[in-house]
Structures are given as C-alpha cells and as structure tokens.
Short mmCIF file of C-alpha atoms in Angstrom, two decimals:
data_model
loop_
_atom_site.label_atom_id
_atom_site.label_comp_id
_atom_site.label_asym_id
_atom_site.label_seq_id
_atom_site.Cartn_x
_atom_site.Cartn_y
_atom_site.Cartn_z
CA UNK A 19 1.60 53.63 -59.30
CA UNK A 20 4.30 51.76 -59.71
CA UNK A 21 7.24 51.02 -62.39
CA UNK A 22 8.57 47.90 -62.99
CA UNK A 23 12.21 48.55 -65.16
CA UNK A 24 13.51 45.99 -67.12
CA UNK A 25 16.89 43.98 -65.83
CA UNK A 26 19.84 43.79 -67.90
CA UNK A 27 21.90 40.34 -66.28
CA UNK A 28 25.94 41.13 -67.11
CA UNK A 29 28.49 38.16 -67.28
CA UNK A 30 31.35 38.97 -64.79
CA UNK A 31 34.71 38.37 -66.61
CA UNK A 32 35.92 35.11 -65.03
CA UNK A 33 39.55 36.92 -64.72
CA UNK A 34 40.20 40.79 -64.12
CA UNK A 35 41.98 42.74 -67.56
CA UNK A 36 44.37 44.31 -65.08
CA UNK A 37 46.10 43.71 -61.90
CA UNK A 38 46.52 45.65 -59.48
CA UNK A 39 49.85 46.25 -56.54
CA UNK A 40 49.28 48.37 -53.43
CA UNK A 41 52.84 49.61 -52.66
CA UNK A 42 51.83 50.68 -48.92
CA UNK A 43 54.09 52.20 -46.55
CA UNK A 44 54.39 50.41 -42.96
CA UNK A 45 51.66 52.78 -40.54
CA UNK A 46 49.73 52.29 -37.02
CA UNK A 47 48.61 48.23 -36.83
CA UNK A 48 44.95 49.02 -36.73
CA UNK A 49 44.64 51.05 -39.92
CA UNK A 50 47.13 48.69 -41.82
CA UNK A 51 44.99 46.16 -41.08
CA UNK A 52 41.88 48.02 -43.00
CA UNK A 53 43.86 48.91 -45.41
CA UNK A 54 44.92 45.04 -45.82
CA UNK A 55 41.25 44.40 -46.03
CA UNK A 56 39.96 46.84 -47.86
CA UNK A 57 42.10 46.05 -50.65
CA UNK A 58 42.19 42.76 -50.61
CA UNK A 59 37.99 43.12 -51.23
CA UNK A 60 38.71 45.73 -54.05
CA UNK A 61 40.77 42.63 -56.04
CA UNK A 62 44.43 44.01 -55.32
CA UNK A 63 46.54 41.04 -56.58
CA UNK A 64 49.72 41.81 -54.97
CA UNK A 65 50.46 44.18 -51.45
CA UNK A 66 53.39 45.31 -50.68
CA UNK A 67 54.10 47.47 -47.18
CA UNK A 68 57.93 48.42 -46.56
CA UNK A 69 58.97 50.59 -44.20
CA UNK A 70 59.41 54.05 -44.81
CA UNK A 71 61.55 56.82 -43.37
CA UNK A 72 58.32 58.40 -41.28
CA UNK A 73 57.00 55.04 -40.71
CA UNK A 74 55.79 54.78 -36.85
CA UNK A 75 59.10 52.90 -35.79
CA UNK A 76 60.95 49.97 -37.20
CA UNK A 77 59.92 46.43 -37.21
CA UNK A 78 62.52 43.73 -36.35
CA UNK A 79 62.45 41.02 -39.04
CA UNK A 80 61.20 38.13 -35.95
CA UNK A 81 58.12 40.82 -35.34
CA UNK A 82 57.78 40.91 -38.63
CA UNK A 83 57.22 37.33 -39.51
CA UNK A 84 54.71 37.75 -36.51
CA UNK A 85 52.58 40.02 -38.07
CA UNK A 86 53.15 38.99 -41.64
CA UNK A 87 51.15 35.63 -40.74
CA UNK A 88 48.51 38.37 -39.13
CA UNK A 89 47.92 40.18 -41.84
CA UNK A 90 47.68 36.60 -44.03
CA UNK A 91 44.89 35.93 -41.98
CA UNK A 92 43.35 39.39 -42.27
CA UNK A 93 43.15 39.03 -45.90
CA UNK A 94 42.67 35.49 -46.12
CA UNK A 95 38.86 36.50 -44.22
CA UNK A 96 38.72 39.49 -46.67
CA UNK A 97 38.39 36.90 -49.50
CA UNK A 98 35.97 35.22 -47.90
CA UNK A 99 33.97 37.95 -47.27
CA UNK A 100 34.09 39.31 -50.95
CA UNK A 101 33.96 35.86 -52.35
#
C-alpha cells in the first residue's frame, strides 16, 4: 500500500541572515578551482586565497591577474549552476 505524506511549501528568505568569507590559502590549481566552486554554490559572499608560507610556490602578481580572471569565470558558472 502506499502513503501519500502531506507537503509543507517553505518561503526561501529572499537574502541570507549571515554572510559568509572563505579565507583560503593559495594550493594545487585543480583543487582551488573546486574549492572556488564549491563555495561559491554553498552562498560564500566573499573568497579570499593569499599565499601562505607552505603554499605550492609563489605566484607573480602578472600570473596572478591570469588566473584571478580564471577563477572569475569558475565561479561566475558556479552561480549559474546553483541559481
């Protein structure tokens, strides 16, 4: 037999109570970049990744801009995913 439950429809909040900031230390390219979308679908509001004393090795500022706009685009597509 079968049982039909009743649905309860919630009202998302139109704006999150809290923000939240990643403070993420520079690591390997491929698992920054899940961790850039990953969080970016969780509703992080603000990311920051600096570069720590056992980061993999230092980023000059011009590679830097280089993958900045990467990882704009990485989380740009996470937004779209997650709506």
């Amino acid at each position: 037999s079968l049982t039909v439950l009743p649905v309860q429809i919630l009202e998302t909040p139109s704006s999150p109570t809290r923000t939240v900031t990643l403070l993420q230390a520079y690591i390997a390219e491929q698992k920054l970049d899940l961790v850039l979308q990953k969080a970016t679908e969780l509703g992080a509001a603000h990311i920051v990744v600096w570069q720590a004393e056992y980061s993999p090795h230092e980023i000059s500022s011009e590679r830097m801009t280089h993958k900045y706009e990467r990882f704009v685009a990485i989380m740009r597509n996470a937004c779209e995913q997650s709506g």
